[in-house]
Short mmCIF file of C-alpha atoms in Angstrom, two decimals:
data_model
loop_
_atom_site.label_atom_id
_atom_site.label_comp_id
_atom_site.label_asym_id
_atom_site.label_seq_id
_atom_site.Cartn_x
_atom_site.Cartn_y
_atom_site.Cartn_z
CA MET U 269 110.87 176.70 -64.99
CA GLY U 270 111.61 173.19 -63.80
CA GLN U 271 113.42 170.58 -65.77
CA SER U 272 112.14 167.09 -66.23
CA PRO U 273 114.54 164.25 -65.52
CA SER U 274 116.46 162.98 -68.50
CA THR U 275 119.38 160.67 -69.00
CA PRO U 276 122.64 162.34 -70.05
CA ALA U 277 123.38 161.90 -73.73
CA VAL U 278 126.99 160.88 -73.07
CA PRO U 279 128.75 159.48 -69.99
CA LEU U 280 129.97 162.17 -67.66
CA ARG U 281 133.69 162.72 -67.42
CA ARG U 282 135.12 163.59 -64.03
CA GLU U 283 137.56 166.45 -64.39
CA THR U 284 140.01 167.87 -61.93
CA PRO U 285 139.96 171.62 -61.31
CA SER U 286 143.14 172.08 -63.33
CA ALA U 287 141.68 170.23 -66.30
CA HIS U 288 138.46 172.24 -66.34
CA ARG U 289 137.83 174.70 -69.13
CA THR U 290 139.52 177.97 -68.39
CA ASN U 291 136.81 180.16 -69.96
CA SER U 292 134.08 178.92 -67.60
CA ASN U 293 135.63 180.44 -64.45
CA PRO U 294 134.15 177.94 -61.98
CA PRO U 295 134.11 178.86 -58.30
CA THR U 296 136.55 177.58 -55.75
CA SER U 297 135.16 174.59 -53.88
CA LEU U 298 133.76 175.04 -50.44
CA ILE U 299 133.16 171.33 -50.03
CA GLU U 300 136.58 170.32 -51.31
CA SER U 301 138.18 172.07 -48.31
CA PRO U 302 137.06 170.02 -45.29
CA GLU U 303 136.68 171.74 -41.97
CA THR U 304 138.65 170.78 -38.90
CA HIS U 305 136.85 170.16 -35.61
CA GLY U 306 138.73 169.33 -32.44
CA GLY U 307 141.95 168.51 -34.26
CA GLY U 308 140.27 166.00 -36.60
CA VAL U 309 139.25 166.24 -40.23
CA ASP U 310 135.64 165.51 -41.21
CA ARG U 311 135.34 163.26 -44.22
CA ASP U 312 133.72 164.76 -47.31
CA TYR U 313 131.12 162.11 -48.10
CA VAL U 314 129.78 164.12 -51.05
CA SER U 315 133.01 163.44 -52.94
CA ASP U 316 132.12 159.73 -52.89
CA ILE U 317 128.98 160.31 -54.97
CA PRO U 318 129.65 159.30 -58.61
CA ASP U 319 129.21 161.95 -61.27
CA GLU U 320 126.36 159.93 -62.77
CA CYS U 321 124.44 160.15 -59.49
CA LEU U 322 125.13 163.86 -59.26
CA ALA U 323 123.68 164.22 -62.75
CA LEU U 324 120.46 162.48 -61.70
CA ILE U 325 120.19 164.77 -58.69
CA PHE U 326 120.70 167.87 -60.82
CA GLN U 327 118.07 166.72 -63.29
CA SER U 328 115.45 166.60 -60.53
CA LEU U 329 116.01 170.28 -59.68
CA CYS U 330 114.51 173.38 -61.21
CA SER U 331 116.74 175.57 -63.34
CA GLY U 332 117.43 178.13 -60.61
CA ASP U 333 118.46 175.46 -58.12
CA ARG U 334 120.71 173.84 -60.70
CA LYS U 335 122.47 177.15 -61.18
CA GLN U 336 123.06 177.53 -57.45
CA CYS U 337 124.36 173.98 -57.17
CA SER U 338 126.77 174.53 -60.04
CA LEU U 339 128.43 177.30 -58.00
CA VAL U 340 129.26 175.05 -55.05
CA CYS U 341 132.54 173.66 -56.41
CA ARG U 342 134.43 172.97 -59.60
CA ARG U 343 133.37 169.37 -59.78
CA TRP U 344 129.69 170.23 -59.45
CA PHE U 345 130.13 172.96 -62.03
CA VAL U 346 131.53 170.44 -64.51
CA ALA U 347 129.03 167.69 -63.68
CA GLU U 348 126.04 170.05 -63.93
CA GLY U 349 127.13 171.31 -67.33
CA GLN U 350 127.81 167.88 -68.74
CA SER U 351 124.48 166.54 -67.48
CA ARG U 352 122.46 169.17 -69.34
CA VAL U 353 120.66 167.77 -72.36
CA ARG U 354 118.26 170.66 -73.02
CA ILE U 355 118.54 174.43 -73.06
CA SER U 356 116.54 177.36 -74.36
CA LEU U 357 118.42 180.41 -75.62
CA ASP U 358 117.66 183.95 -76.67
CA ALA U 359 118.60 183.74 -80.34
CA LYS U 360 119.71 187.34 -80.86
CA ALA U 361 122.62 188.05 -83.18
CA GLU U 362 124.95 188.56 -80.19
CA LEU U 363 124.61 184.89 -79.29
CA VAL U 364 127.21 183.99 -81.92
CA ARG U 365 130.00 185.29 -79.67
CA GLN U 366 128.86 183.03 -76.83
CA VAL U 367 128.52 179.82 -78.83
CA PRO U 368 132.08 178.45 -78.29
CA SER U 369 132.18 178.88 -74.49
CA LEU U 370 128.51 178.00 -74.05
CA PHE U 371 128.67 174.69 -75.87
CA ASN U 372 132.09 173.86 -74.47
CA ARG U 373 130.44 173.65 -71.09
CA PHE U 374 127.10 172.21 -72.20
CA ASP U 375 128.56 169.64 -74.57
CA SER U 376 125.85 166.99 -74.19
CA ILE U 377 122.95 169.07 -75.50
CA SER U 378 120.43 167.08 -77.51
CA LYS U 379 117.39 169.39 -77.26
CA LEU U 380 117.72 173.06 -78.16
CA ALA U 381 115.26 175.95 -78.46
CA LEU U 382 116.26 179.21 -80.16
CA LYS U 383 113.85 182.13 -80.00
CA CYS U 384 114.21 185.77 -81.01
CA ASP U 385 111.65 188.51 -80.46
CA ARG U 386 110.34 190.60 -83.34
CA ARG U 387 112.19 193.76 -82.32
CA SER U 388 115.63 192.15 -82.41
CA ILE U 389 117.95 190.82 -85.08
CA SER U 390 118.20 187.07 -84.83
CA ILE U 391 121.15 184.75 -85.26
CA SER U 392 122.27 184.16 -88.84
CA ASP U 393 123.49 181.17 -90.81
CA ASP U 394 126.99 181.30 -89.30
CA ALA U 395 125.73 180.96 -85.74
CA LEU U 396 123.46 178.04 -86.61
CA ALA U 397 126.31 176.31 -88.42
CA MET U 398 128.57 176.75 -85.37
CA ILE U 399 125.89 175.33 -83.10
CA SER U 400 125.33 172.33 -85.36
CA LEU U 401 129.05 171.52 -85.31
CA ARG U 402 129.11 171.58 -81.52
CA CYS U 403 125.85 169.65 -81.11
CA PRO U 404 126.23 166.61 -83.34
CA ASN U 405 123.85 164.63 -81.11
CA LEU U 406 120.99 167.12 -81.44
CA VAL U 407 117.63 165.35 -81.70
CA ARG U 408 115.23 168.28 -81.16
CA LEU U 409 115.40 171.81 -82.51
CA LYS U 410 112.87 174.58 -81.99
CA LEU U 411 113.25 177.85 -83.94
CA ARG U 412 111.12 180.92 -83.30
CA GLY U 413 111.48 184.29 -84.98
CA CYS U 414 114.89 183.51 -86.52
CA ARG U 415 114.34 185.78 -89.49
CA GLU U 416 118.01 185.99 -90.50
CA LEU U 417 118.29 182.27 -91.19
CA THR U 418 118.31 181.35 -94.87
CA ASP U 419 118.13 178.17 -96.89
CA LEU U 420 121.92 177.97 -96.81
CA GLY U 421 122.06 177.97 -93.02
CA MET U 422 119.43 175.25 -92.76
CA ALA U 423 121.32 173.17 -95.32
CA MET U 424 124.55 173.42 -93.30
CA PHE U 425 122.68 172.54 -90.13
CA ALA U 426 120.99 169.52 -91.69
CA LYS U 427 124.30 168.08 -92.90
CA ASN U 428 125.82 168.32 -89.42
CA CYS U 429 122.79 167.09 -87.42
CA ARG U 430 121.55 164.13 -89.38
CA GLY U 431 120.14 162.47 -86.27
CA LEU U 432 117.45 165.14 -85.77
CA LYS U 433 114.13 163.64 -84.70
CA LYS U 434 111.97 166.71 -84.08
CA LEU U 435 111.95 170.08 -85.84
CA SER U 436 109.61 172.93 -84.93
CA CYS U 437 109.97 176.26 -86.69
CA GLY U 438 107.83 179.38 -86.67
CA SER U 439 108.12 182.88 -88.13
CA CYS U 440 111.45 182.06 -89.76
CA SER U 441 112.59 183.31 -93.17
CA PHE U 442 114.08 180.27 -94.84
CA GLY U 443 111.94 178.59 -97.43
CA VAL U 444 111.39 175.51 -99.55
CA ARG U 445 115.06 174.74 -100.23
CA GLY U 446 115.97 174.94 -96.56
CA MET U 447 113.11 172.65 -95.59
CA ASN U 448 114.02 170.19 -98.31
CA ALA U 449 117.62 170.16 -97.08
CA VAL U 450 116.39 168.96 -93.69
CA LEU U 451 114.15 166.32 -95.27
CA ASP U 452 116.97 165.10 -97.53
CA ASN U 453 119.53 164.70 -94.73
CA CYS U 454 117.65 163.87 -91.51
CA SER U 455 116.55 160.30 -92.04
CA ALA U 456 115.45 159.91 -88.40
CA LEU U 457 113.00 162.85 -88.38
CA GLU U 458 109.77 161.86 -86.65
CA GLU U 459 107.97 165.15 -85.94
CA LEU U 460 107.75 168.26 -88.10
CA SER U 461 105.89 171.42 -87.10
CA VAL U 462 105.87 174.46 -89.37
CA LYS U 463 104.17 177.77 -88.58
CA ARG U 464 104.24 180.98 -90.62
CA LEU U 465 107.31 180.05 -92.62
CA ARG U 466 108.04 183.35 -94.32
CA GLY U 467 110.04 181.88 -97.19
CA ILE U 468 106.94 180.00 -98.28
CA MET U 469 104.30 182.63 -97.45
CA ASP U 470 105.93 185.40 -99.44
CA GLY U 471 105.03 183.81 -102.76
CA GLY U 472 107.20 183.97 -105.86
CA ALA U 473 109.02 181.19 -107.68
CA ALA U 474 110.30 179.57 -104.48
CA ALA U 475 106.78 179.24 -103.12
CA ALA U 476 105.74 177.37 -106.28
CA GLU U 477 108.21 174.58 -105.47
CA THR U 478 107.11 171.56 -103.56
CA ILE U 479 108.46 170.16 -100.31
CA GLY U 480 109.57 166.58 -99.85
CA PRO U 481 109.38 163.75 -99.59
CA GLY U 482 113.12 163.20 -98.99
CA VAL U 483 114.62 160.45 -96.85
CA ALA U 484 112.76 161.79 -93.78
CA ALA U 485 109.41 160.69 -95.20
CA ALA U 486 110.07 157.10 -94.15
CA SER U 487 110.41 158.01 -90.47
CA LEU U 488 107.91 160.88 -90.09
CA ARG U 489 105.10 160.17 -87.63
CA THR U 490 103.66 163.67 -87.06
CA ILE U 491 103.23 166.65 -89.40
CA CYS U 492 101.74 169.93 -88.19
CA LEU U 493 101.14 172.86 -90.56
CA LYS U 494 99.97 176.23 -89.24
CA GLU U 495 99.07 179.51 -90.89
CA LEU U 496 100.76 178.81 -94.21
CA TYR U 497 99.68 180.68 -97.30
CA ASN U 498 100.90 177.83 -99.49
CA GLY U 499 100.60 174.89 -97.12
CA GLN U 500 99.66 172.53 -99.92
CA CYS U 501 103.25 172.62 -101.17
CA PHE U 502 103.85 170.09 -98.36
CA GLY U 503 101.62 167.67 -100.28
CA PRO U 504 104.48 165.53 -101.66
CA LEU U 505 105.92 165.17 -98.17
CA ILE U 506 102.59 164.07 -96.67
CA LEU U 507 101.91 161.70 -99.55
CA GLY U 508 105.35 160.16 -99.19
CA SER U 509 105.11 159.69 -95.43
CA LYS U 510 103.68 156.19 -95.48
CA ASN U 511 104.15 155.75 -91.71
CA LEU U 512 102.45 159.03 -90.77
CA LYS U 513 100.18 158.74 -87.72
CA THR U 514 99.21 162.36 -86.96
CA LEU U 515 98.29 165.15 -89.39
CA ARG U 516 97.36 168.62 -88.12
CA VAL U 517 96.41 171.43 -90.49
CA PHE U 518 95.51 174.82 -89.03
CA ARG U 519 94.50 177.90 -91.01
CA CYS U 520 96.21 176.92 -94.24
CA ALA U 521 94.79 178.33 -97.48
CA GLY U 522 93.57 176.25 -100.40
CA ASP U 523 91.03 173.54 -101.10
CA TRP U 524 92.01 170.49 -99.04
CA ASP U 525 89.37 168.07 -100.30
CA VAL U 526 91.36 166.83 -103.30
CA LEU U 527 94.58 166.62 -101.33
CA MET U 528 92.88 164.71 -98.51
CA GLU U 529 91.62 162.18 -101.04
CA ALA U 530 95.15 161.63 -102.30
CA ILE U 531 96.61 161.52 -98.78
CA THR U 532 94.18 158.98 -97.36
CA GLU U 533 94.58 156.79 -100.42
CA ARG U 534 98.35 156.50 -99.91
CA VAL U 535 98.74 157.05 -96.15
CA THR U 536 96.47 154.45 -94.63
CA GLY U 537 97.69 154.35 -91.02
CA LEU U 538 96.56 157.80 -89.84
CA VAL U 539 95.44 157.73 -86.23
CA GLU U 540 94.90 161.44 -85.53
CA ILE U 541 93.66 164.23 -87.81
CA HIS U 542 93.07 167.90 -86.90
CA MET U 543 91.46 170.26 -89.39
CA GLU U 544 90.98 173.83 -88.20
CA ARG U 545 89.80 176.74 -90.32
CA VAL U 546 90.66 175.04 -93.57
CA GLN U 547 88.59 174.62 -96.70
CA VAL U 548 87.36 171.06 -96.33
CA SER U 549 83.88 169.71 -96.94
CA ASP U 550 81.95 166.45 -96.73
CA ARG U 551 84.05 165.25 -99.67
CA GLY U 552 87.16 165.57 -97.52
CA LEU U 553 85.45 163.85 -94.59
CA ALA U 554 84.47 160.98 -96.87
CA ALA U 555 88.16 160.62 -97.75
CA ILE U 556 89.13 160.73 -94.06
CA SER U 557 86.59 158.01 -93.32
CA SER U 558 88.75 155.56 -95.27
CA CYS U 559 91.29 155.75 -92.42
CA SER U 560 90.04 152.74 -90.53
CA SER U 561 92.68 153.23 -87.81
CA LEU U 562 91.51 156.77 -86.98
CA GLU U 563 91.16 157.35 -83.24
CA ILE U 564 91.19 161.16 -82.87
CA LEU U 565 89.37 163.66 -85.08
CA HIS U 566 89.13 167.43 -84.59
CA LEU U 567 86.89 169.46 -86.89
CA VAL U 568 87.16 173.10 -85.85
CA LYS U 569 85.47 175.89 -87.78
CA THR U 570 85.00 173.93 -90.99
CA PRO U 571 81.60 175.34 -92.06
CA GLU U 572 81.29 173.20 -95.19
CA CYS U 573 81.21 169.99 -93.14
CA THR U 574 77.70 168.68 -92.44
CA ASN U 575 75.93 165.68 -90.96
CA VAL U 576 76.61 163.82 -94.21
CA GLY U 577 80.36 163.92 -93.65
CA VAL U 578 80.03 163.03 -89.96
CA VAL U 579 77.91 160.02 -90.88
CA SER U 580 80.58 158.77 -93.27
CA ILE U 581 83.14 159.02 -90.45
CA ALA U 582 80.87 157.18 -88.01
CA GLU U 583 80.13 154.34 -90.41
CA ARG U 584 83.78 153.52 -91.15
CA CYS U 585 85.97 154.81 -88.30
CA LYS U 586 84.97 152.28 -85.65
CA LEU U 587 88.05 152.95 -83.46
CA LEU U 588 87.31 156.63 -82.86
CA ARG U 589 88.13 157.58 -79.23
CA LYS U 590 88.13 161.39 -79.29
CA LEU U 591 85.85 163.59 -81.33
CA HIS U 592 85.94 167.40 -81.23
CA ILE U 593 83.49 169.36 -83.37
CA ASP U 594 83.16 173.13 -83.48
CA GLY U 595 80.10 173.73 -85.62
CA TRP U 596 80.66 177.51 -85.55
CA LYS U 597 76.87 177.84 -85.01
CA THR U 598 76.16 176.92 -88.62
CA ASN U 599 73.66 174.23 -87.51
CA ARG U 600 74.94 171.86 -90.18
CA ILE U 601 75.99 169.18 -87.69
CA GLY U 602 73.53 167.95 -85.09
CA ASP U 603 71.45 164.98 -84.00
CA GLU U 604 71.51 163.27 -87.38
CA GLY U 605 75.28 162.90 -87.35
CA LEU U 606 75.62 162.34 -83.61
CA VAL U 607 73.10 159.48 -83.62
CA VAL U 608 75.23 157.59 -86.13
CA ILE U 609 78.34 158.42 -84.09
CA ALA U 610 76.65 156.83 -81.08
CA GLN U 611 75.75 153.75 -83.09
CA GLY U 612 79.09 153.27 -84.83
CA CYS U 613 81.79 154.65 -82.53
CA VAL U 614 81.22 152.66 -79.36
CA LYS U 615 84.83 153.14 -78.20
CA LEU U 616 84.34 156.89 -77.80
CA GLN U 617 86.02 158.26 -74.66
CA GLU U 618 85.99 162.03 -75.21
CA LEU U 619 83.39 164.21 -76.92
CA VAL U 620 83.63 167.99 -77.33
CA LEU U 621 80.76 169.78 -79.06
CA ILE U 622 80.90 173.55 -79.55
CA GLY U 623 78.24 175.42 -81.43
CA VAL U 624 76.49 172.08 -82.00
CA ASN U 625 72.92 171.50 -80.80
CA PRO U 626 72.37 167.91 -79.60
CA THR U 627 69.11 166.80 -78.01
CA CYS U 628 68.11 164.00 -75.66
CA LEU U 629 67.80 161.71 -78.69
CA SER U 630 71.50 161.73 -79.56
CA LEU U 631 72.72 162.24 -76.00
CA GLY U 632 70.71 159.26 -74.79
CA LEU U 633 72.18 157.01 -77.49
CA LEU U 634 75.69 158.23 -76.76
CA GLY U 635 75.28 157.39 -73.09
CA ALA U 636 73.72 153.99 -73.79
CA ASN U 637 76.08 152.84 -76.56
CA CYS U 638 79.43 154.34 -75.49
CA PRO U 639 80.33 152.71 -72.16
CA ASN U 640 83.79 154.32 -72.10
CA LEU U 641 82.66 157.91 -72.59
CA GLU U 642 84.48 159.63 -69.70
CA ARG U 643 84.90 163.26 -70.83
CA VAL U 644 82.20 165.48 -72.34
CA ALA U 645 82.17 169.19 -73.10
CA LEU U 646 79.13 171.07 -74.42
CA CYS U 647 79.82 174.68 -75.28
CA GLY U 648 77.50 177.24 -76.84
CA SER U 649 74.81 174.62 -77.42
CA GLU U 650 71.41 176.32 -77.47
CA SER U 651 69.54 173.03 -77.21
CA VAL U 652 71.30 171.80 -74.05
CA GLY U 653 69.11 172.66 -71.07
CA ASP U 654 68.02 170.98 -67.88
CA GLU U 655 66.29 168.14 -69.70
CA GLU U 656 69.43 167.30 -71.65
CA LEU U 657 71.53 167.54 -68.48
CA SER U 658 69.13 165.13 -66.78
CA CYS U 659 69.58 162.77 -69.73
CA ILE U 660 73.35 162.94 -69.28
CA ALA U 661 72.99 162.30 -65.55
CA SER U 662 70.95 159.16 -66.11
CA LYS U 663 72.69 157.71 -69.18
CA PHE U 664 76.40 158.64 -68.90
CA VAL U 665 77.44 156.06 -66.31
CA ALA U 666 81.18 156.23 -67.12
CA LEU U 667 81.36 160.03 -67.21
CA LYS U 668 84.18 161.50 -65.09
CA LYS U 669 84.59 165.05 -66.37
CA LEU U 670 81.84 167.33 -67.64
CA CYS U 671 82.10 170.90 -68.89
CA ILE U 672 79.05 173.03 -69.69
CA LYS U 673 79.70 176.46 -71.14
CA GLY U 674 77.28 179.03 -72.48
CA CYS U 675 74.26 176.70 -72.36
CA PRO U 676 70.72 177.44 -71.02
CA VAL U 677 70.99 175.11 -68.04
CA SER U 678 69.89 176.07 -64.53
CA ASP U 679 70.09 174.89 -60.92
CA HIS U 680 67.62 172.13 -61.75
CA GLY U 681 70.24 170.62 -64.03
CA MET U 682 72.74 170.71 -61.18
CA GLU U 683 70.25 168.85 -59.01
CA ALA U 684 69.92 166.18 -61.70
CA LEU U 685 73.69 165.77 -61.86
CA ALA U 686 73.76 165.25 -58.11
CA GLU U 687 71.66 162.12 -58.54
CA GLY U 688 73.44 160.60 -61.55
CA CYS U 689 76.85 159.96 -63.17
CA PRO U 690 78.24 157.74 -60.38
CA ASN U 691 81.86 158.10 -61.57
CA LEU U 692 81.81 161.89 -61.87
CA VAL U 693 84.88 163.62 -60.42
CA LYS U 694 84.84 167.10 -61.95
CA VAL U 695 82.21 169.53 -63.22
CA LYS U 696 82.92 172.91 -64.82
CA VAL U 697 80.08 175.34 -65.45
CA LYS U 698 80.98 178.55 -67.26
CA LYS U 699 78.89 181.41 -68.63
CA CYS U 700 75.60 179.71 -67.79
CA LYS U 701 73.56 182.62 -66.41
CA PHE U 702 70.80 180.45 -64.92
CA VAL U 703 73.16 178.46 -62.70
CA THR U 704 73.70 180.13 -59.33
CA ALA U 705 76.15 179.60 -56.49
CA GLU U 706 73.38 177.82 -54.60
CA GLY U 707 73.05 175.24 -57.39
CA ALA U 708 76.79 174.60 -57.38
CA ASP U 709 76.81 174.35 -53.59
CA PHE U 710 73.98 171.82 -53.73
CA LEU U 711 75.99 169.64 -56.11
CA ARG U 712 79.06 169.90 -53.86
CA ALA U 713 77.04 169.00 -50.79
CA ARG U 714 75.43 165.94 -52.38
CA ARG U 715 78.58 164.77 -54.17
CA GLY U 716 81.43 165.58 -51.80
CA PRO U 717 84.28 164.04 -53.83
CA VAL U 718 83.20 165.91 -56.99
CA THR U 719 85.08 169.11 -57.81
CA VAL U 720 82.66 171.81 -58.97
CA ASN U 721 83.96 174.95 -60.69
CA LEU U 722 81.41 177.69 -61.34
CA ASP U 723 82.14 180.80 -63.41
CA THR U 724 79.23 183.14 -64.05
CA ASP U 725 81.13 186.11 -65.51
CA ALA U 726 79.97 187.92 -68.63
CA MET U 727 79.88 185.97 -71.84
CA GLU U 728 83.04 185.75 -73.92
CA PRO U 729 83.64 184.34 -77.43
CA LEU U 730 83.46 180.55 -77.47
CA ASP U 731 86.46 179.01 -79.13
CA ALA U 732 87.44 175.40 -79.69
CA SER U 733 90.77 176.27 -81.24
CA THR U 734 93.36 173.64 -80.43
CA SER U 735 96.17 174.74 -82.68
CA ASP U 736 98.04 176.51 -79.93
CA GLY U 737 98.27 173.35 -77.90
CA GLY U 738 99.97 171.32 -80.59
CA VAL U 739 103.44 169.61 -80.97
CA ASP U 740 105.39 172.84 -80.82
CA SER U 741 104.30 174.09 -77.44
CA GLY U 742 107.74 174.19 -75.93
CA ALA U 743 108.22 170.72 -74.50
CA TYR U 744 111.94 171.08 -74.00
CA ASN U 745 112.48 174.66 -72.91
CA ASP U 746 114.86 174.40 -69.99
CA PRO U 747 116.60 177.72 -69.44
CA VAL U 748 120.19 178.04 -68.32
CA ASP U 749 120.03 181.02 -66.00
CA GLY U 750 123.13 183.17 -65.78
CA GLN U 751 125.20 181.16 -68.26
CA VAL U 752 124.14 182.93 -71.46
CA PRO U 753 123.51 186.60 -72.32
CA VAL U 754 119.72 186.29 -72.05
CA VAL U 755 117.73 183.24 -71.03
CA LEU U 756 114.24 182.60 -72.32
CA ASN U 757 111.42 180.67 -70.80
CA LEU U 758 109.59 179.76 -73.96
CA PRO U 759 105.79 180.04 -73.61
CA SER U 760 103.23 178.30 -75.72
CA SER U 761 102.09 180.34 -78.69
CA SER U 762 98.63 180.89 -77.19
CA ASN U 763 100.11 182.81 -74.26
CA GLY U 764 103.12 184.35 -75.97
CA ARG U 765 101.41 185.94 -78.96
CA SER U 766 100.37 189.50 -78.36
CA SER U 767 96.73 190.49 -78.57
CA MET U 768 97.61 192.94 -81.32
CA SER U 769 98.99 190.12 -83.45
CA LYS U 770 95.89 188.03 -82.82
CA SER U 771 93.67 190.91 -83.84
CA ARG U 772 95.64 191.45 -87.01
CA LEU U 773 95.42 187.80 -87.99
CA GLY U 774 91.72 187.72 -87.21
CA PHE U 775 91.83 184.88 -84.72
CA LEU U 776 89.91 184.71 -81.48
CA ALA U 777 91.93 185.41 -78.39
CA GLY U 778 90.02 183.04 -76.12
CA ARG U 779 91.90 180.49 -74.04
CA ASN U 780 92.19 176.91 -75.16
CA PHE U 781 88.87 175.60 -73.89
CA VAL U 782 89.61 171.95 -74.47
CA ALA U 783 93.01 172.02 -72.78
CA CYS U 784 91.53 173.75 -69.72
CA THR U 785 88.64 171.31 -69.52
CA PHE U 786 90.48 168.04 -69.83
CA ARG U 787 93.84 168.85 -68.25
CA ARG U 788 95.17 165.75 -66.57
CA SER U 789 95.76 165.92 -62.84
#
């Protein structure tokens, strides 16, 4: 997997071969021994390149190429190691023996991912403490499946890495005290993502304790909670995070209406809110509507939310840019709410409706009143047929990307699209049995620059789940091939979780529809 360019955390130090670490066993230089041609000696121009420039070159290479370059000579070996700022490691128990030599070479690491599979024993507190001592400049830490870590290990880590800015942990065994240790010591923490934290899910006295706020509350900008049995124990942290901008809650038990009322009363600057498969109703949406700065709202599989709650959002959240609603085919959100959205949220740029049944009434108003509406997805909408598609074609002047999935549209709708939406660049049609290859070809022929993707395979479950595309999707997983016992290429949770696990948890295994539809080119 390639590595994105990044500036070294500390200035590189040029070392001579004799000064290099003895336990790294770097190769003998091929470049440092110039060849002789015709009695003369060719100059080695590569040696004139400063280490800082070498670092920038290495950072533009993929991981495999970096490894090969590090084997060219001792100097490159040293420069490549010191220019690394991110690595992803297999966090099995055996890693503890490799920590000294590994972090002697990669001594500028600021972003670290540690992941252990379920069949292996993970690193323990001692290994994490050793890593924290050797990575004092760590700003991002991602933990997955580290079931041997306890509250004590997290406390030691937090005291040594007080500059941490992002923490993502999933399927780990530490609990409330370990999380509080991080919040009490890491005053620069900006992003926190917690998924299936076993020390909290297991119940008992520890689970009854609350988390936060701690000194980190002042700096937190994003909080993401996933699949927590007692997710509401994070209430004090959320309430104390006065500068919080993004709150994501996925599949966390408990009634969130009361907590949302308290949160929105004290945290007034929220810009993005995701609620997926949580117990929230129109009362909670009324509380969310008090966030006048709200720009992004996702309501996914919240069956107690109705048009009443959507209307309250539309009337007060005038800055809304992205709205995703999965009505779960409950028919409790429809034209009534969408009409008010069209009238009140004129800055809307992206609209995703799944299991919601809009008609020409609401669609026409959305097209007429929302001049910046560029991305629309309609999935599993029984009311969206050729007439509604014709309405979109004539009214949605700014539309660039359109996705229709599982709707009763036909080739006639494709013909309508060919005559409208002057800014259209991409159309995706999936699981619409009345749309044929001829209809797609007609649209391509009439609108040459428009990309048309047609998928007419058998129907599959429609899912608007966005939780697996959140803040902990592995943004800094840069493997170090050949330098550690096992190197991991960390996948996002939507691809890495086995189907058996999904079945057991009762979640749909469909791909992230929204991410596929609106992926940036």
